PDB file of C-alpha atoms in Angstrom:
ATOM      1  CA  MET A   1      36.069   8.013  -4.708  1.00 43.00           C
ATOM      2  CA  PRO A   2      39.149   7.464  -2.734  1.00 43.00           C
ATOM      3  CA  ARG A   3      39.025   4.586  -0.379  1.00 45.00           C
ATOM      4  CA  ILE A   4      38.676   5.841   3.465  1.00 42.00           C
ATOM      5  CA  SER A   5      41.537   3.698   4.998  1.00 41.00           C
ATOM      6  CA  SER A   6      40.248   4.479   8.402  1.00 44.00           C
ATOM      7  CA  ILE A   7      37.590   2.257   8.033  1.00 45.00           C
ATOM      8  CA  ASN A   8      37.774  -1.166  10.057  1.00 47.00           C
ATOM      9  CA  GLU A   9      37.620  -4.031   7.689  1.00 46.00           C
ATOM     10  CA  ASN A  10      36.059  -5.963  10.734  1.00 47.00           C
ATOM     11  CA  ASN A  11      33.268  -3.456  11.105  1.00 50.00           C
ATOM     12  CA  ALA A  12      29.744  -5.231  11.532  1.00 47.00           C
ATOM     13  CA  PHE A  13      28.258  -2.746   8.743  1.00 54.00           C
ATOM     14  CA  VAL A  14      30.852  -3.702   6.309  1.00 51.00           C
ATOM     15  CA  LYS A  15      31.424  -7.430   7.262  1.00 54.00           C
ATOM     16  CA  LEU A  16      28.039  -8.455   8.266  1.00 54.00           C
ATOM     17  CA  GLN A  17      27.285 -10.918  10.996  1.00 52.00           C
ATOM     18  CA  GLU A  18      24.534 -13.366  10.615  1.00 50.00           C
ATOM     19  CA  SER A  19      21.250 -12.583  11.717  1.00 52.00           C
ATOM     20  CA  ALA A  20      18.906 -14.544  13.914  1.00 54.00           C
ATOM     21  CA  ASN A  21      16.068 -16.266  12.360  1.00 63.00           C
ATOM     22  CA  GLY A  22      12.824 -14.185  12.404  1.00 78.00           C
ATOM     23  CA  ARG A  23       8.956 -14.972  11.576  1.00 81.00           C
ATOM     24  CA  VAL A  24       6.577 -13.524   9.210  1.00 83.00           C
ATOM     25  CA  SER A  25       2.861 -14.039   8.239  1.00 84.00           C
ATOM     26  CA  VAL A  26       1.866 -14.252   4.438  1.00 84.00           C
ATOM     27  CA  LYS A  27      -1.312 -13.170   2.789  1.00 80.00           C
ATOM     28  CA  LEU A  28      -1.993 -14.924  -0.451  1.00 82.00           C
ATOM     29  CA  GLN A  29      -3.936 -13.152  -3.054  1.00 72.00           C
ATOM     30  CA  LYS A  30      -4.955 -14.343  -6.390  1.00 71.00           C
ATOM     31  CA  ASN A  31      -2.770 -13.291  -9.403  1.00 71.00           C
ATOM     32  CA  GLN A  32      -5.420 -11.602 -11.690  1.00 60.00           C
ATOM     33  CA  PHE A  33      -3.093 -11.606 -14.798  1.00 61.00           C
ATOM     34  CA  ALA A  34      -2.843 -15.463 -14.756  1.00 65.00           C
ATOM     35  CA  ARG A  35      -3.318 -16.956 -18.201  1.00 70.00           C
ATOM     36  CA  GLU A  36      -6.564 -18.111 -19.112  1.00 67.00           C
ATOM     37  CA  GLY A  37      -7.639 -21.443 -17.707  1.00 71.00           C
ATOM     38  CA  THR A  38      -4.881 -21.092 -15.041  1.00 78.00           C
ATOM     39  CA  GLU A  39      -4.884 -20.058 -11.508  1.00 78.00           C
ATOM     40  CA  SER A  40      -1.871 -18.736  -9.413  1.00 82.00           C
ATOM     41  CA  PHE A  41      -1.467 -16.812  -6.018  1.00 81.00           C
ATOM     42  CA  TYR A  42       1.274 -14.366  -5.033  1.00 76.00           C
ATOM     43  CA  GLY A  43       2.110 -13.615  -1.419  1.00 84.00           C
ATOM     44  CA  LYS A  44       1.952 -10.130   0.499  1.00 80.00           C
ATOM     45  CA  VAL A  45       4.046 -10.291   3.365  1.00 84.00           C
ATOM     46  CA  GLU A  46       2.563  -8.425   6.385  1.00 81.00           C
ATOM     47  CA  ARG A  47       4.742  -5.619   7.280  1.00 77.00           C
ATOM     48  CA  TYR A  48       5.975  -4.750  10.835  1.00 80.00           C
ATOM     49  CA  THR A  49       8.354  -1.686  10.503  1.00 83.00           C
ATOM     50  CA  TYR A  50      11.243  -0.768  12.915  1.00 85.00           C
ATOM     51  CA  SER A  51      11.102   3.059  13.495  1.00 85.00           C
ATOM     52  CA  THR A  52      14.329   4.912  13.463  1.00 84.00           C
ATOM     53  CA  ARG A  53      14.326   5.101  17.065  1.00 86.00           C
ATOM     54  CA  ASN A  54      14.185   1.294  17.366  1.00 88.00           C
ATOM     55  CA  ILE A  55      17.031   1.103  15.095  1.00 88.00           C
ATOM     56  CA  LEU A  56      18.920   3.675  16.957  1.00 87.00           C
ATOM     57  CA  ASP A  57      18.145   1.831  20.455  1.00 88.00           C
ATOM     58  CA  ALA A  58      19.139  -1.324  19.026  1.00 88.00           C
ATOM     59  CA  MET A  59      22.661   0.242  17.766  1.00 87.00           C
ATOM     60  CA  THR A  60      23.489   1.711  21.063  1.00 88.00           C
ATOM     61  CA  GLU A  61      22.930  -1.691  22.557  1.00 88.00           C
ATOM     62  CA  ALA A  62      25.367  -3.189  20.057  1.00 86.00           C
ATOM     63  CA  VAL A  63      27.897  -0.550  20.712  1.00 88.00           C
ATOM     64  CA  PRO A  64      27.444   0.398  24.317  1.00 87.00           C
ATOM     65  CA  LEU A  65      30.335   2.590  24.626  1.00 89.00           C
ATOM     66  CA  VAL A  66      28.826   4.987  22.005  1.00 88.00           C
ATOM     67  CA  ASP A  67      25.823   7.260  23.286  1.00 89.00           C
ATOM     68  CA  LEU A  68      22.391   7.721  21.300  1.00 90.00           C
ATOM     69  CA  GLY A  69      23.378  11.386  20.519  1.00 91.00           C
ATOM     70  CA  THR A  70      26.472  10.158  18.710  1.00 92.00           C
ATOM     71  CA  VAL A  71      24.739   7.312  16.818  1.00 90.00           C
ATOM     72  CA  THR A  72      22.062   9.721  15.895  1.00 91.00           C
ATOM     73  CA  SER A  73      24.669  12.209  14.278  1.00 93.00           C
ATOM     74  CA  VAL A  74      26.434   9.626  12.772  1.00 91.00           C
ATOM     75  CA  LEU A  75      23.335   8.229  11.139  1.00 89.00           C
ATOM     76  CA  ASN A  76      22.012  11.605  10.079  1.00 92.00           C
ATOM     77  CA  ALA A  77      25.477  12.604   8.437  1.00 94.00           C
ATOM     78  CA  TYR A  78      25.468   9.174   6.697  1.00 92.00           C
ATOM     79  CA  ALA A  79      22.123   9.817   5.204  1.00 92.00           C
ATOM     80  CA  ASN A  80      22.763  13.459   4.297  1.00 94.00           C
ATOM     81  CA  THR A  81      25.931  12.300   2.381  1.00 95.00           C
ATOM     82  CA  VAL A  82      23.954   9.762   0.615  1.00 94.00           C
ATOM     83  CA  LEU A  83      21.544  12.373  -0.753  1.00 94.00           C
ATOM     84  CA  LYS A  84      24.382  14.589  -1.734  1.00 95.00           C
ATOM     85  CA  VAL A  85      26.315  11.886  -3.606  1.00 95.00           C
ATOM     86  CA  LEU A  86      22.929  10.645  -5.323  1.00 95.00           C
ATOM     87  CA  ALA A  87      22.191  14.281  -6.364  1.00 95.00           C
ATOM     88  CA  THR A  88      25.515  14.433  -8.188  1.00 95.00           C
ATOM     89  CA  GLY A  89      24.357  11.292 -10.229  1.00 95.00           C
ATOM     90  CA  ASN A  90      26.420   8.590  -8.718  1.00 96.00           C
ATOM     91  CA  ALA A  91      25.352   5.369  -7.019  1.00 96.00           C
ATOM     92  CA  VAL A  92      26.136   4.629  -3.396  1.00 95.00           C
ATOM     93  CA  ARG A  93      27.232   1.258  -2.100  1.00 93.00           C
ATOM     94  CA  PHE A  94      25.469   0.562   1.097  1.00 90.00           C
ATOM     95  CA  GLY A  95      28.237  -1.677   2.791  1.00 87.00           C
ATOM     96  CA  GLU A  96      27.397  -5.383   2.127  1.00 88.00           C
ATOM     97  CA  LEU A  97      23.435  -4.755   2.088  1.00 92.00           C
ATOM     98  CA  GLY A  98      23.435  -3.484  -1.547  1.00 93.00           C
ATOM     99  CA  THR A  99      23.385  -0.277  -3.743  1.00 95.00           C
ATOM    100  CA  PHE A 100      21.275   2.881  -4.154  1.00 95.00           C
ATOM    101  CA  TYR A 101      21.307   3.838  -7.798  1.00 96.00           C
ATOM    102  CA  ILE A 102      19.397   6.325 -10.186  1.00 95.00           C
ATOM    103  CA  ALA A 103      17.138   4.616 -12.701  1.00 94.00           C
ATOM    104  CA  GLY A 104      14.599   6.031 -15.385  1.00 92.00           C
ATOM    105  CA  LYS A 105      11.045   5.971 -14.662  1.00 86.00           C
ATOM    106  CA  GLY A 106       8.357   5.539 -17.088  1.00 83.00           C
ATOM    107  CA  THR A 107       8.418   5.966 -20.623  1.00 83.00           C
ATOM    108  CA  VAL A 108       8.969   8.756 -23.185  1.00 83.00           C
ATOM    109  CA  GLU A 109       7.420   9.791 -26.347  1.00 85.00           C
ATOM    110  CA  SER A 110      10.202  10.232 -28.760  1.00 88.00           C
ATOM    111  CA  GLU A 111      13.802   9.083 -29.156  1.00 86.00           C
ATOM    112  CA  THR A 112      15.119  12.386 -27.822  1.00 87.00           C
ATOM    113  CA  GLY A 113      12.951  12.504 -24.847  1.00 89.00           C
ATOM    114  CA  LYS A 114      14.067  12.460 -21.193  1.00 90.00           C
ATOM    115  CA  PRO A 115      12.636  10.310 -18.936  1.00 89.00           C
ATOM    116  CA  LYS A 116      11.756  11.009 -15.129  1.00 91.00           C
ATOM    117  CA  LEU A 117      14.374   9.845 -12.714  1.00 93.00           C
ATOM    118  CA  THR A 118      13.887   7.840  -9.643  1.00 94.00           C
ATOM    119  CA  VAL A 119      16.159   6.093  -7.108  1.00 95.00           C
ATOM    120  CA  LYS A 120      16.085   2.034  -6.597  1.00 95.00           C
ATOM    121  CA  PHE A 121      17.920  -0.183  -4.334  1.00 95.00           C
ATOM    122  CA  SER A 122      19.674  -3.447  -5.683  1.00 95.00           C
ATOM    123  CA  ALA A 123      19.825  -5.735  -2.800  1.00 94.00           C
ATOM    124  CA  SER A 124      23.198  -7.773  -2.421  1.00 92.00           C
ATOM    125  CA  PRO A 125      23.489 -11.518  -2.330  1.00 91.00           C
ATOM    126  CA  VAL A 126      24.281 -11.406   1.620  1.00 89.00           C
ATOM    127  CA  LEU A 127      21.072  -9.253   1.934  1.00 90.00           C
ATOM    128  CA  LYS A 128      18.870 -11.724  -0.145  1.00 91.00           C
ATOM    129  CA  GLU A 129      20.125 -14.776   1.662  1.00 89.00           C
ATOM    130  CA  ALA A 130      19.699 -13.233   5.199  1.00 86.00           C
ATOM    131  CA  VAL A 131      15.785 -13.189   4.508  1.00 88.00           C
ATOM    132  CA  GLN A 132      15.683 -16.826   3.348  1.00 87.00           C
ATOM    133  CA  HIS A 133      15.917 -17.912   6.947  1.00 84.00           C
ATOM    134  CA  VAL A 134      12.920 -15.971   7.887  1.00 88.00           C
ATOM    135  CA  GLU A 135      10.328 -18.509   8.772  1.00 87.00           C
ATOM    136  CA  ILE A 136       6.675 -18.147   7.436  1.00 86.00           C
ATOM    137  CA  THR A 137       4.377 -19.073  10.362  1.00 86.00           C
ATOM    138  CA  SER A 138       1.306 -18.637   8.440  1.00 84.00           C
ATOM    139  CA  ALA A 139       0.090 -18.288   4.840  1.00 85.00           C
ATOM    140  CA  GLU A 140      -3.562 -18.054   4.080  1.00 84.00           C
ATOM    141  CA  TYR A 141      -5.723 -16.733   1.272  1.00 78.00           C
ATOM    142  CA  VAL A 142      -7.394 -13.254   1.640  1.00 71.00           C
ATOM    143  CA  PRO A 143      -9.978 -12.301  -1.021  1.00 72.00           C
ATOM    144  CA  PRO A 144      -9.035  -8.813  -2.298  1.00 72.00           C
ATOM    145  CA  SER A 145     -11.211  -6.153  -1.135  1.00 80.00           C
ATOM    146  CA  GLY A 146     -11.548  -2.268  -1.199  1.00 88.00           C
ATOM    147  CA  VAL A 147     -11.583  -0.286   1.990  1.00 91.00           C
ATOM    148  CA  ILE A 148     -13.987   2.797   2.914  1.00 95.00           C
ATOM    149  CA  ALA A 149     -12.299   4.731   5.522  1.00 94.00           C
ATOM    150  CA  GLY A 150     -14.344   7.633   5.817  1.00 94.00           C
ATOM    151  CA  VAL A 151     -17.895   9.116   4.586  1.00 96.00           C
ATOM    152  CA  THR A 152     -18.188  12.927   4.344  1.00 97.00           C
ATOM    153  CA  ASP A 153     -21.756  14.823   4.064  1.00 97.00           C
ATOM    154  CA  ILE A 154     -20.930  17.661   1.641  1.00 96.00           C
ATOM    155  CA  ALA A 155     -23.923  19.613   2.614  1.00 94.00           C
ATOM    156  CA  SER A 156     -23.111  19.638   6.368  1.00 95.00           C
ATOM    157  CA  GLY A 157     -19.479  18.631   6.432  1.00 95.00           C
ATOM    158  CA  ARG A 158     -20.270  15.785   8.920  1.00 95.00           C
ATOM    159  CA  THR A 159     -18.310  12.768   9.082  1.00 95.00           C
ATOM    160  CA  ASP A 160     -20.471  10.810  11.571  1.00 95.00           C
ATOM    161  CA  GLY A 161     -22.335   8.944   8.998  1.00 94.00           C
ATOM    162  CA  THR A 162     -25.199  11.299   8.634  1.00 96.00           C
ATOM    163  CA  LEU A 163     -26.045  12.273   5.271  1.00 97.00           C
ATOM    164  CA  THR A 164     -28.546  14.788   3.867  1.00 96.00           C
ATOM    165  CA  ALA A 165     -31.205  13.452   1.656  1.00 95.00           C
ATOM    166  CA  LYS A 166     -30.799  14.285  -2.093  1.00 93.00           C
ATOM    167  CA  GLY A 167     -27.313  15.879  -1.231  1.00 96.00           C
ATOM    168  CA  SER A 168     -23.943  14.624  -2.116  1.00 96.00           C
ATOM    169  CA  VAL A 169     -21.442  12.459  -0.260  1.00 97.00           C
ATOM    170  CA  LEU A 170     -17.541  12.137  -0.404  1.00 97.00           C
ATOM    171  CA  VAL A 171     -16.270   8.305   0.270  1.00 97.00           C
ATOM    172  CA  ALA A 172     -12.485   7.937   0.964  1.00 95.00           C
ATOM    173  CA  GLY A 173     -10.725   4.757   1.321  1.00 93.00           C
ATOM    174  CA  ALA A 174      -8.700   2.334  -0.977  1.00 90.00           C
ATOM    175  CA  ASN A 175      -9.430   0.375  -4.308  1.00 90.00           C
ATOM    176  CA  LEU A 176     -12.770   2.362  -4.815  1.00 94.00           C
ATOM    177  CA  LYS A 177     -12.392   3.385  -8.347  1.00 94.00           C
ATOM    178  CA  VAL A 178     -15.703   2.044 -10.220  1.00 95.00           C
ATOM    179  CA  GLY A 179     -15.224   0.471 -13.406  1.00 92.00           C
ATOM    180  CA  GLY A 180     -15.969  -2.945 -15.129  1.00 90.00           C
ATOM    181  CA  GLU A 181     -18.793  -5.100 -15.813  1.00 91.00           C
ATOM    182  CA  ASP A 182     -21.466  -5.353 -12.638  1.00 93.00           C
ATOM    183  CA  SER A 183     -19.476  -2.568 -10.745  1.00 95.00           C
ATOM    184  CA  GLY A 184     -21.252   0.222  -9.152  1.00 96.00           C
ATOM    185  CA  ILE A 185     -22.059   1.859  -6.009  1.00 98.00           C
ATOM    186  CA  TRP A 186     -25.187   0.917  -3.829  1.00 97.00           C
ATOM    187  CA  PHE A 187     -27.135   1.799  -0.682  1.00 97.00           C
ATOM    188  CA  ALA A 188     -27.821  -1.269   0.987  1.00 96.00           C
ATOM    189  CA  PRO A 189     -30.492  -1.169   3.754  1.00 95.00           C
ATOM    190  CA  VAL A 190     -29.070  -2.366   7.109  1.00 94.00           C
ATOM    191  CA  THR A 191     -30.758  -5.142   8.980  1.00 90.00           C
ATOM    192  CA  GLU A 192     -31.617  -5.180  12.622  1.00 87.00           C
ATOM    193  CA  SER A 193     -28.320  -6.871  13.373  1.00 86.00           C
ATOM    194  CA  GLY A 194     -26.382  -4.194  11.427  1.00 84.00           C
ATOM    195  CA  GLY A 195     -25.593  -6.397   8.592  1.00 86.00           C
ATOM    196  CA  LEU A 196     -26.338  -5.879   4.756  1.00 88.00           C
ATOM    197  CA  SER A 197     -29.726  -6.770   3.558  1.00 89.00           C
ATOM    198  CA  ALA A 198     -29.489  -9.960   1.700  1.00 90.00           C
ATOM    199  CA  ASP A 199     -32.256  -8.927  -0.787  1.00 93.00           C
ATOM    200  CA  GLU A 200     -30.112  -7.097  -3.269  1.00 94.00           C
ATOM    201  CA  GLY A 201     -33.329  -6.041  -5.065  1.00 94.00           C
ATOM    202  CA  SER A 202     -33.850  -3.539  -2.171  1.00 95.00           C
ATOM    203  CA  TRP A 203     -30.497  -1.980  -2.721  1.00 96.00           C
ATOM    204  CA  VAL A 204     -30.612   1.525  -4.189  1.00 97.00           C
ATOM    205  CA  LYS A 205     -27.989   2.073  -6.888  1.00 96.00           C
ATOM    206  CA  VAL A 206     -26.224   5.349  -7.656  1.00 97.00           C
ATOM    207  CA  THR A 207     -26.768   6.268 -11.223  1.00 94.00           C
ATOM    208  CA  SER A 208     -25.594   9.930 -11.306  1.00 93.00           C
ATOM    209  CA  HIS A 209     -22.198  11.179 -12.743  1.00 94.00           C
ATOM    210  CA  LEU A 210     -19.414  10.588 -10.308  1.00 96.00           C
ATOM    211  CA  VAL A 211     -17.745  13.808  -9.916  1.00 96.00           C
ATOM    212  CA  TYR A 212     -14.553  12.036  -8.496  1.00 96.00           C
ATOM    213  CA  ASN A 213     -14.002   8.539  -9.536  1.00 95.00           C
ATOM    214  CA  LEU A 214     -10.525   7.515  -8.059  1.00 94.00           C
ATOM    215  CA  PRO A 215      -9.106   4.728  -6.227  1.00 92.00           C
ATOM    216  CA  ALA A 216      -9.036   6.700  -2.966  1.00 93.00           C
ATOM    217  CA  LYS A 217     -12.061   9.059  -3.374  1.00 96.00           C
ATOM    218  CA  LEU A 218     -15.536   8.889  -4.826  1.00 97.00           C
ATOM    219  CA  LEU A 219     -17.832  12.027  -4.781  1.00 97.00           C
ATOM    220  CA  PHE A 220     -21.286  11.589  -6.033  1.00 97.00           C
ATOM    221  CA  ALA A 221     -25.096  12.695  -5.451  1.00 96.00           C
ATOM    222  CA  LEU A 222     -27.434  10.623  -3.422  1.00 97.00           C
ATOM    223  CA  PRO A 223     -29.950   8.671  -5.261  1.00 96.00           C
ATOM    224  CA  PRO A 224     -32.997  11.126  -5.321  1.00 95.00           C
ATOM    225  CA  GLU A 225     -35.375   8.051  -4.521  1.00 95.00           C
ATOM    226  CA  LEU A 226     -33.294   6.982  -1.493  1.00 96.00           C
ATOM    227  CA  ALA A 227     -35.526   7.000   1.636  1.00 95.00           C
ATOM    228  CA  GLU A 228     -34.625   8.119   5.123  1.00 95.00           C
ATOM    229  CA  GLY A 229     -33.140   5.441   7.028  1.00 95.00           C
ATOM    230  CA  SER A 230     -29.722   3.303   7.871  1.00 96.00           C
ATOM    231  CA  TYR A 231     -27.730   1.920   5.160  1.00 96.00           C
ATOM    232  CA  ARG A 232     -24.187   0.649   4.421  1.00 96.00           C
ATOM    233  CA  ILE A 233     -22.795   2.157   1.290  1.00 97.00           C
ATOM    234  CA  VAL A 234     -21.204  -0.895  -1.202  1.00 96.00           C
ATOM    235  CA  VAL A 235     -18.834  -0.275  -3.732  1.00 96.00           C
ATOM    236  CA  ARG A 236     -17.983  -3.114  -6.416  1.00 95.00           C
ATOM    237  CA  THR A 237     -15.323  -2.884  -8.951  1.00 94.00           C
ATOM    238  CA  ARG A 238     -13.290  -4.666 -11.373  1.00 90.00           C
ATOM    239  CA  TYR A 239     -10.852  -1.651 -11.910  1.00 89.00           C
ATOM    240  CA  ALA A 240      -7.277  -3.160 -11.765  1.00 79.00           C
ATOM    241  CA  GLY A 241      -5.143  -0.033 -12.280  1.00 74.00           C
ATOM    242  CA  LYS A 242      -3.895   2.552 -15.026  1.00 69.00           C
ATOM    243  CA  GLY A 243      -3.207  -0.227 -17.533  1.00 65.00           C
ATOM    244  CA  GLY A 244      -6.867  -0.434 -18.359  1.00 64.00           C
ATOM    245  CA  HIS A 245      -6.906  -4.020 -17.175  1.00 73.00           C
ATOM    246  CA  GLU A 246     -10.246  -5.249 -15.569  1.00 80.00           C
ATOM    247  CA  ARG A 247     -10.072  -7.890 -12.737  1.00 81.00           C
ATOM    248  CA  LYS A 248     -11.575 -11.306 -13.403  1.00 79.00           C
ATOM    249  CA  TYR A 249     -13.611 -10.837  -9.997  1.00 81.00           C
ATOM    250  CA  LEU A 250     -15.145  -8.019  -8.373  1.00 87.00           C
ATOM    251  CA  VAL A 251     -13.646  -6.276  -5.459  1.00 90.00           C
ATOM    252  CA  GLU A 252     -15.933  -5.054  -2.843  1.00 92.00           C
ATOM    253  CA  ALA A 253     -15.702  -2.318  -0.166  1.00 93.00           C
ATOM    254  CA  VAL A 254     -18.563  -1.820   2.458  1.00 94.00           C
ATOM    255  CA  SER A 255     -19.019   1.145   4.848  1.00 95.00           C
ATOM    256  CA  ASP A 256     -19.996   1.418   8.267  1.00 94.00           C
ATOM    257  CA  PRO A 257     -23.651   2.132   8.731  1.00 95.00           C
ATOM    258  CA  VAL A 258     -24.762   5.672   7.506  1.00 96.00           C
ATOM    259  CA  THR A 259     -28.120   7.279   8.293  1.00 96.00           C
ATOM    260  CA  VAL A 260     -29.942   9.328   5.645  1.00 96.00           C
ATOM    261  CA  VAL A 261     -32.048  12.051   7.082  1.00 95.00           C
TER     262      VAL A 261
END
């Protein structure tokens, strides 16, 4: 594409200015694929996202002579142009920040197969250098865990934790797919303080077929021997992803109290 001569070479987007140092927090998690006999951890940066409006406000502060409507129009036009250029099969250089480009996704089964396509971003040395000055204010180890975000009684459709005895329940969340040694789903009696009973022998295990056994969704019948009362649903799994690998440790998810009636 021809060079647009009207672009000012001193424009802040083309010639980036140094950013002020920032701060982030890092959560350390075990590397489950570490070699046998070794232990390592990887850091997951806690993410706080600037919204589009936050960026627009910051841009209008940086260029006070340009109103918010104009900045929004230019930003929308730029985004639409990038989409059109990528749709023609070309890569797009994003100033000194890096380049958007088209890449193959996944594998194909033959030499004449056509892979699916996706868009990736290659960060420039300038962009990579910018984040090196961010200060890590804290780094702590966080054991991996699952999340139970919601429990729905299939018979009544209720989501308030009330379950119909001998009915079915839908559990939604993250990292829930059951698989691997010692994995499973249990109903653990709730103590007077609201916690789990320490006596795992009193827990009632789900032994029925899992209609849904997915990372974000479990659907199963309540154990027929489950008595009326208050419980917490406990999910334990070693499932680590589509690759078929099992975690070296169990990941646990615990629900809020539910009541079987």
